[in-house]
Amino acid sequence: MTDSTMTIAAPRPRCARCGTPGGALCTGCAAHEPKTIGEVIAQKMPPMPEASLTADEVTETVCPVLDIDREELVRRSRIAGWRLWTWTDELAEPGWEQRFADALDAGKQRLAEQKRQTIAFRVGHALTDGPFALGSLSMTELLERIDAKLRPLAEQLSPEHGGRLICGPTGIGKTTALVAATRRLIADNVEHPDPNRPLAGVDLRWVRAADLPIARLGHGLGHGEAELVERARNCQILCLDDLGWESRRAGADDVIGEVIAYRYDTGRVTWVTTGLKPEQVVEKYGEAFTRKICEAGARAGKVLDLWPKESRQ
């Protein structure tokens, strides 16, 4: 019996796609090989009514090109108005980076305009019962109209600082400074919304002190409290303007005192402007009145006395 040796030929390489002998990728398949990131992604994905990128595919393909993380890409996509499924189509065409940058710029302009309109609406809403005309002025225009002593108030005042009783002569910009603070707080809330901040969903209202007793006098008996008085009592932040000019009829001092007392009891912040001197406020409304404005909510509020020293001599 003769020994025989069986020789087994090495398998010929086959096309990785169709299995045809001839190489890692045959000529026919090579002609159809995806050339763009988008084509590669589309090839991987199963047929869908609207091809959608998964979060991982977005991260693996788009983020390295833009040098950003997935969270930032999602944020930019929302601003640009590109939905996730759009990326598959956009990536399949050269120049997608520039198209996305253009869409992002346009989206930022739309977002800025939406924020501007939101701020204007909220400022107007806050000033409905107050100096409404000042709401159309920009922050720069408002600051130009106030005394230098009031600029810190306009630029820094926050409800965390507690209540304020702002006393000073007419014309120095007490009301305008508070309008500037109102605009700044609302704009900050729109630009940087945070549900954990006390200004989330700003509930800030202006009321002229003289209008409160008029509202109560004009409200029918047996129909509850006047709407304006209710708003003054219950809003989160109250700007009570021009204290001291209200009518003496029908217990005007009483309604002002009731509003301040209720806000003190419920811890609500009140900012007050008046042409009276601090001692005149005490004489007219009582010693506890100023304390209730400044100490509501256990905050350390202040009396801001802007009367010149010579006026006391």
JSON list of C-alpha atoms in Angstrom, two decimals, residues 41-193:
[
{"chain": "A", "resi": 41, "resn": "ILE", "atom": "CA", "xyz": [-24.62, 55.35, 8.41]},
{"chain": "A", "resi": 42, "resn": "ALA", "atom": "CA", "xyz": [-27.51, 54.83, 6.02]},
{"chain": "A", "resi": 43, "resn": "GLN", "atom": "CA", "xyz": [-26.02, 51.46, 4.99]},
{"chain": "A", "resi": 44, "resn": "LYS", "atom": "CA", "xyz": [-25.80, 50.30, 8.59]},
{"chain": "A", "resi": 45, "resn": "MET", "atom": "CA", "xyz": [-29.35, 51.18, 9.46]},
{"chain": "A", "resi": 46, "resn": "PRO", "atom": "CA", "xyz": [-32.41, 49.06, 8.74]},
{"chain": "A", "resi": 47, "resn": "PRO", "atom": "CA", "xyz": [-35.04, 50.51, 6.39]},
{"chain": "A", "resi": 48, "resn": "MET", "atom": "CA", "xyz": [-37.24, 53.01, 8.21]},
{"chain": "A", "resi": 49, "resn": "PRO", "atom": "CA", "xyz": [-39.97, 55.44, 7.13]},
{"chain": "A", "resi": 50, "resn": "GLU", "atom": "CA", "xyz": [-37.69, 58.23, 8.28]},
{"chain": "A", "resi": 51, "resn": "ALA", "atom": "CA", "xyz": [-34.09, 57.19, 8.77]},
{"chain": "A", "resi": 52, "resn": "SER", "atom": "CA", "xyz": [-33.11, 58.25, 12.29]},
{"chain": "A", "resi": 53, "resn": "LEU", "atom": "CA", "xyz": [-29.68, 58.50, 13.82]},
{"chain": "A", "resi": 54, "resn": "THR", "atom": "CA", "xyz": [-29.30, 56.91, 17.19]},
{"chain": "A", "resi": 55, "resn": "ALA", "atom": "CA", "xyz": [-27.64, 58.92, 19.92]},
{"chain": "A", "resi": 56, "resn": "ASP", "atom": "CA", "xyz": [-24.51, 56.75, 19.62]},
{"chain": "A", "resi": 57, "resn": "GLU", "atom": "CA", "xyz": [-24.31, 57.25, 15.86]},
{"chain": "A", "resi": 58, "resn": "VAL", "atom": "CA", "xyz": [-24.60, 61.00, 16.31]},
{"chain": "A", "resi": 59, "resn": "THR", "atom": "CA", "xyz": [-21.83, 60.94, 18.87]},
{"chain": "A", "resi": 60, "resn": "GLU", "atom": "CA", "xyz": [-19.56, 58.70, 16.80]},
{"chain": "A", "resi": 61, "resn": "THR", "atom": "CA", "xyz": [-19.89, 60.59, 13.54]},
{"chain": "A", "resi": 62, "resn": "VAL", "atom": "CA", "xyz": [-20.98, 64.20, 13.86]},
{"chain": "A", "resi": 63, "resn": "CYS", "atom": "CA", "xyz": [-19.51, 65.15, 17.23]},
{"chain": "A", "resi": 64, "resn": "PRO", "atom": "CA", "xyz": [-15.86, 64.45, 16.32]},
{"chain": "A", "resi": 65, "resn": "VAL", "atom": "CA", "xyz": [-16.18, 66.55, 13.18]},
{"chain": "A", "resi": 66, "resn": "LEU", "atom": "CA", "xyz": [-17.60, 69.52, 15.13]},
{"chain": "A", "resi": 67, "resn": "ASP", "atom": "CA", "xyz": [-15.41, 68.80, 18.16]},
{"chain": "A", "resi": 68, "resn": "ILE", "atom": "CA", "xyz": [-18.34, 68.96, 20.59]},
{"chain": "A", "resi": 69, "resn": "ASP", "atom": "CA", "xyz": [-20.07, 66.48, 22.88]},
{"chain": "A", "resi": 70, "resn": "ARG", "atom": "CA", "xyz": [-23.50, 64.95, 22.32]},
{"chain": "A", "resi": 71, "resn": "GLU", "atom": "CA", "xyz": [-25.30, 67.28, 24.74]},
{"chain": "A", "resi": 72, "resn": "GLU", "atom": "CA", "xyz": [-23.96, 70.34, 22.92]},
{"chain": "A", "resi": 73, "resn": "LEU", "atom": "CA", "xyz": [-24.89, 68.84, 19.54]},
{"chain": "A", "resi": 74, "resn": "VAL", "atom": "CA", "xyz": [-28.47, 68.26, 20.67]},
{"chain": "A", "resi": 75, "resn": "ARG", "atom": "CA", "xyz": [-28.67, 71.84, 21.92]},
{"chain": "A", "resi": 76, "resn": "ARG", "atom": "CA", "xyz": [-27.31, 73.26, 18.68]},
{"chain": "A", "resi": 77, "resn": "SER", "atom": "CA", "xyz": [-29.55, 71.01, 16.59]},
{"chain": "A", "resi": 78, "resn": "ARG", "atom": "CA", "xyz": [-32.62, 72.32, 18.37]},
{"chain": "A", "resi": 79, "resn": "ILE", "atom": "CA", "xyz": [-31.53, 75.91, 17.78]},
{"chain": "A", "resi": 80, "resn": "ALA", "atom": "CA", "xyz": [-30.77, 75.21, 14.10]},
{"chain": "A", "resi": 81, "resn": "GLY", "atom": "CA", "xyz": [-34.10, 73.43, 13.64]},
{"chain": "A", "resi": 82, "resn": "TRP", "atom": "CA", "xyz": [-32.49, 70.17, 12.46]},
{"chain": "A", "resi": 83, "resn": "ARG", "atom": "CA", "xyz": [-34.21, 67.02, 13.65]},
{"chain": "A", "resi": 84, "resn": "LEU", "atom": "CA", "xyz": [-32.16, 63.91, 14.21]},
{"chain": "A", "resi": 85, "resn": "TRP", "atom": "CA", "xyz": [-33.41, 62.16, 11.10]},
{"chain": "A", "resi": 86, "resn": "THR", "atom": "CA", "xyz": [-32.30, 65.14, 9.02]},
{"chain": "A", "resi": 87, "resn": "TRP", "atom": "CA", "xyz": [-28.69, 64.36, 9.84]},
{"chain": "A", "resi": 88, "resn": "THR", "atom": "CA", "xyz": [-28.76, 61.19, 7.72]},
{"chain": "A", "resi": 89, "resn": "ASP", "atom": "CA", "xyz": [-29.76, 63.14, 4.62]},
{"chain": "A", "resi": 90, "resn": "GLU", "atom": "CA", "xyz": [-27.49, 66.08, 5.36]},
{"chain": "A", "resi": 91, "resn": "LEU", "atom": "CA", "xyz": [-24.42, 63.95, 6.03]},
{"chain": "A", "resi": 92, "resn": "ALA", "atom": "CA", "xyz": [-24.87, 62.20, 2.69]},
{"chain": "A", "resi": 93, "resn": "GLU", "atom": "CA", "xyz": [-24.04, 65.45, 0.88]},
{"chain": "A", "resi": 94, "resn": "PRO", "atom": "CA", "xyz": [-20.71, 67.30, 0.99]},
{"chain": "A", "resi": 95, "resn": "GLY", "atom": "CA", "xyz": [-20.66, 70.66, 2.74]},
{"chain": "A", "resi": 96, "resn": "TRP", "atom": "CA", "xyz": [-23.05, 69.69, 5.54]},
{"chain": "A", "resi": 97, "resn": "GLU", "atom": "CA", "xyz": [-20.87, 71.46, 8.10]},
{"chain": "A", "resi": 98, "resn": "GLN", "atom": "CA", "xyz": [-21.42, 74.86, 6.45]},
{"chain": "A", "resi": 99, "resn": "ARG", "atom": "CA", "xyz": [-25.13, 74.23, 5.97]},
{"chain": "A", "resi": 100, "resn": "PHE", "atom": "CA", "xyz": [-25.45, 73.34, 9.62]},
{"chain": "A", "resi": 101, "resn": "ALA", "atom": "CA", "xyz": [-23.47, 76.43, 10.65]},
{"chain": "A", "resi": 102, "resn": "ASP", "atom": "CA", "xyz": [-25.75, 78.63, 8.53]},
{"chain": "A", "resi": 103, "resn": "ALA", "atom": "CA", "xyz": [-28.86, 76.98, 10.00]},
{"chain": "A", "resi": 104, "resn": "LEU", "atom": "CA", "xyz": [-27.43, 77.44, 13.49]},
{"chain": "A", "resi": 105, "resn": "ASP", "atom": "CA", "xyz": [-26.81, 81.15, 12.88]},
{"chain": "A", "resi": 106, "resn": "ALA", "atom": "CA", "xyz": [-30.35, 81.61, 11.58]},
{"chain": "A", "resi": 107, "resn": "GLY", "atom": "CA", "xyz": [-31.69, 79.65, 14.55]},
{"chain": "A", "resi": 108, "resn": "LYS", "atom": "CA", "xyz": [-29.77, 81.84, 16.99]},
{"chain": "A", "resi": 109, "resn": "GLN", "atom": "CA", "xyz": [-31.27, 84.93, 15.40]},
{"chain": "A", "resi": 110, "resn": "ARG", "atom": "CA", "xyz": [-34.76, 83.45, 15.70]},
{"chain": "A", "resi": 111, "resn": "LEU", "atom": "CA", "xyz": [-34.11, 82.48, 19.32]},
{"chain": "A", "resi": 112, "resn": "ALA", "atom": "CA", "xyz": [-32.77, 85.95, 20.14]},
{"chain": "A", "resi": 113, "resn": "GLU", "atom": "CA", "xyz": [-35.85, 87.55, 18.62]},
{"chain": "A", "resi": 114, "resn": "GLN", "atom": "CA", "xyz": [-38.15, 85.18, 20.51]},
{"chain": "A", "resi": 115, "resn": "LYS", "atom": "CA", "xyz": [-36.37, 86.06, 23.77]},
{"chain": "A", "resi": 116, "resn": "ARG", "atom": "CA", "xyz": [-36.61, 89.77, 22.99]},
{"chain": "A", "resi": 117, "resn": "GLN", "atom": "CA", "xyz": [-40.35, 89.45, 22.41]},
{"chain": "A", "resi": 118, "resn": "THR", "atom": "CA", "xyz": [-40.79, 87.37, 25.57]},
{"chain": "A", "resi": 119, "resn": "ILE", "atom": "CA", "xyz": [-38.91, 89.94, 27.66]},
{"chain": "A", "resi": 120, "resn": "ALA", "atom": "CA", "xyz": [-40.93, 92.80, 26.16]},
{"chain": "A", "resi": 121, "resn": "PHE", "atom": "CA", "xyz": [-44.19, 90.97, 26.88]},
{"chain": "A", "resi": 122, "resn": "ARG", "atom": "CA", "xyz": [-43.28, 90.12, 30.47]},
{"chain": "A", "resi": 123, "resn": "VAL", "atom": "CA", "xyz": [-42.03, 93.64, 31.21]},
{"chain": "A", "resi": 124, "resn": "GLY", "atom": "CA", "xyz": [-45.24, 95.07, 29.75]},
{"chain": "A", "resi": 125, "resn": "HIS", "atom": "CA", "xyz": [-47.29, 92.62, 31.81]},
{"chain": "A", "resi": 126, "resn": "ALA", "atom": "CA", "xyz": [-45.44, 93.59, 35.01]},
{"chain": "A", "resi": 127, "resn": "LEU", "atom": "CA", "xyz": [-45.98, 97.30, 34.33]},
{"chain": "A", "resi": 128, "resn": "THR", "atom": "CA", "xyz": [-49.64, 97.05, 33.31]},
{"chain": "A", "resi": 129, "resn": "ASP", "atom": "CA", "xyz": [-50.80, 98.89, 36.43]},
{"chain": "A", "resi": 130, "resn": "GLY", "atom": "CA", "xyz": [-47.67, 101.06, 36.70]},
{"chain": "A", "resi": 131, "resn": "PRO", "atom": "CA", "xyz": [-45.37, 103.21, 34.53]},
{"chain": "A", "resi": 132, "resn": "PHE", "atom": "CA", "xyz": [-46.17, 101.26, 31.36]},
{"chain": "A", "resi": 133, "resn": "ALA", "atom": "CA", "xyz": [-44.44, 103.71, 28.98]},
{"chain": "A", "resi": 134, "resn": "LEU", "atom": "CA", "xyz": [-41.05, 103.09, 30.61]},
{"chain": "A", "resi": 135, "resn": "GLY", "atom": "CA", "xyz": [-41.28, 99.43, 29.62]},
{"chain": "A", "resi": 136, "resn": "SER", "atom": "CA", "xyz": [-40.38, 100.26, 26.02]},
{"chain": "A", "resi": 137, "resn": "LEU", "atom": "CA", "xyz": [-36.99, 101.72, 27.00]},
{"chain": "A", "resi": 138, "resn": "SER", "atom": "CA", "xyz": [-33.80, 99.70, 26.88]},
{"chain": "A", "resi": 139, "resn": "MET", "atom": "CA", "xyz": [-31.64, 99.10, 29.94]},
{"chain": "A", "resi": 140, "resn": "THR", "atom": "CA", "xyz": [-29.15, 101.69, 28.70]},
{"chain": "A", "resi": 141, "resn": "GLU", "atom": "CA", "xyz": [-31.86, 104.29, 28.21]},
{"chain": "A", "resi": 142, "resn": "LEU", "atom": "CA", "xyz": [-33.26, 103.64, 31.67]},
{"chain": "A", "resi": 143, "resn": "LEU", "atom": "CA", "xyz": [-29.88, 103.94, 33.36]},
{"chain": "A", "resi": 144, "resn": "GLU", "atom": "CA", "xyz": [-29.26, 107.27, 31.63]},
{"chain": "A", "resi": 145, "resn": "ARG", "atom": "CA", "xyz": [-32.36, 108.69, 33.33]},
{"chain": "A", "resi": 146, "resn": "ILE", "atom": "CA", "xyz": [-31.48, 107.96, 36.94]},
{"chain": "A", "resi": 147, "resn": "ASP", "atom": "CA", "xyz": [-29.24, 109.53, 39.57]},
{"chain": "A", "resi": 148, "resn": "ALA", "atom": "CA", "xyz": [-25.85, 107.86, 40.05]},
{"chain": "A", "resi": 149, "resn": "LYS", "atom": "CA", "xyz": [-26.86, 106.87, 43.60]},
{"chain": "A", "resi": 150, "resn": "LEU", "atom": "CA", "xyz": [-29.61, 104.68, 42.15]},
{"chain": "A", "resi": 151, "resn": "ARG", "atom": "CA", "xyz": [-27.48, 102.76, 39.64]},
{"chain": "A", "resi": 152, "resn": "PRO", "atom": "CA", "xyz": [-26.51, 99.99, 42.13]},
{"chain": "A", "resi": 153, "resn": "LEU", "atom": "CA", "xyz": [-30.21, 99.50, 42.85]},
{"chain": "A", "resi": 154, "resn": "ALA", "atom": "CA", "xyz": [-31.04, 99.20, 39.14]},
{"chain": "A", "resi": 155, "resn": "GLU", "atom": "CA", "xyz": [-28.11, 96.89, 38.39]},
{"chain": "A", "resi": 156, "resn": "GLN", "atom": "CA", "xyz": [-28.02, 94.64, 41.46]},
{"chain": "A", "resi": 157, "resn": "LEU", "atom": "CA", "xyz": [-31.36, 94.58, 43.31]},
{"chain": "A", "resi": 158, "resn": "SER", "atom": "CA", "xyz": [-32.76, 91.07, 43.71]},
{"chain": "A", "resi": 159, "resn": "PRO", "atom": "CA", "xyz": [-35.58, 89.58, 45.82]},
{"chain": "A", "resi": 160, "resn": "GLU", "atom": "CA", "xyz": [-32.92, 87.76, 47.82]},
{"chain": "A", "resi": 161, "resn": "HIS", "atom": "CA", "xyz": [-31.90, 91.19, 49.12]},
{"chain": "A", "resi": 162, "resn": "GLY", "atom": "CA", "xyz": [-35.28, 91.68, 50.78]},
{"chain": "A", "resi": 163, "resn": "GLY", "atom": "CA", "xyz": [-37.64, 94.64, 50.73]},
{"chain": "A", "resi": 164, "resn": "ARG", "atom": "CA", "xyz": [-36.73, 98.22, 49.92]},
{"chain": "A", "resi": 165, "resn": "LEU", "atom": "CA", "xyz": [-38.24, 101.54, 50.99]},
{"chain": "A", "resi": 166, "resn": "ILE", "atom": "CA", "xyz": [-36.77, 104.09, 48.59]},
{"chain": "A", "resi": 167, "resn": "CYS", "atom": "CA", "xyz": [-37.23, 107.65, 49.85]},
{"chain": "A", "resi": 168, "resn": "GLY", "atom": "CA", "xyz": [-36.16, 110.68, 47.85]},
{"chain": "A", "resi": 169, "resn": "PRO", "atom": "CA", "xyz": [-37.22, 113.88, 46.11]},
{"chain": "A", "resi": 170, "resn": "THR", "atom": "CA", "xyz": [-39.13, 113.87, 42.84]},
{"chain": "A", "resi": 171, "resn": "GLY", "atom": "CA", "xyz": [-37.08, 113.64, 39.66]},
{"chain": "A", "resi": 172, "resn": "ILE", "atom": "CA", "xyz": [-34.05, 111.62, 40.75]},
{"chain": "A", "resi": 173, "resn": "GLY", "atom": "CA", "xyz": [-35.29, 108.43, 39.07]},
{"chain": "A", "resi": 174, "resn": "LYS", "atom": "CA", "xyz": [-36.67, 106.24, 41.87]},
{"chain": "A", "resi": 175, "resn": "THR", "atom": "CA", "xyz": [-39.39, 104.74, 39.68]},
{"chain": "A", "resi": 176, "resn": "THR", "atom": "CA", "xyz": [-37.11, 104.47, 36.64]},
{"chain": "A", "resi": 177, "resn": "ALA", "atom": "CA", "xyz": [-34.47, 102.64, 38.70]},
{"chain": "A", "resi": 178, "resn": "LEU", "atom": "CA", "xyz": [-37.02, 100.05, 39.79]},
{"chain": "A", "resi": 179, "resn": "VAL", "atom": "CA", "xyz": [-38.22, 99.65, 36.20]},
{"chain": "A", "resi": 180, "resn": "ALA", "atom": "CA", "xyz": [-34.60, 99.00, 35.21]},
{"chain": "A", "resi": 181, "resn": "ALA", "atom": "CA", "xyz": [-34.32, 96.38, 37.97]},
{"chain": "A", "resi": 182, "resn": "THR", "atom": "CA", "xyz": [-37.57, 94.83, 36.76]},
{"chain": "A", "resi": 183, "resn": "ARG", "atom": "CA", "xyz": [-36.30, 94.61, 33.18]},
{"chain": "A", "resi": 184, "resn": "ARG", "atom": "CA", "xyz": [-32.99, 93.13, 34.28]},
{"chain": "A", "resi": 185, "resn": "LEU", "atom": "CA", "xyz": [-34.59, 90.46, 36.47]},
{"chain": "A", "resi": 186, "resn": "ILE", "atom": "CA", "xyz": [-37.07, 89.43, 33.79]},
{"chain": "A", "resi": 187, "resn": "ALA", "atom": "CA", "xyz": [-34.38, 89.36, 31.09]},
{"chain": "A", "resi": 188, "resn": "ASP", "atom": "CA", "xyz": [-32.13, 87.23, 33.30]},
{"chain": "A", "resi": 189, "resn": "ASN", "atom": "CA", "xyz": [-34.97, 84.81, 33.92]},
{"chain": "A", "resi": 190, "resn": "VAL", "atom": "CA", "xyz": [-35.64, 84.49, 30.18]},
{"chain": "A", "resi": 191, "resn": "GLU", "atom": "CA", "xyz": [-31.96, 84.11, 29.28]},
{"chain": "A", "resi": 192, "resn": "HIS", "atom": "CA", "xyz": [-31.14, 81.67, 32.09]},
{"chain": "A", "resi": 193, "resn": "PRO", "atom": "CA", "xyz": [-34.32, 79.86, 33.19]}
]
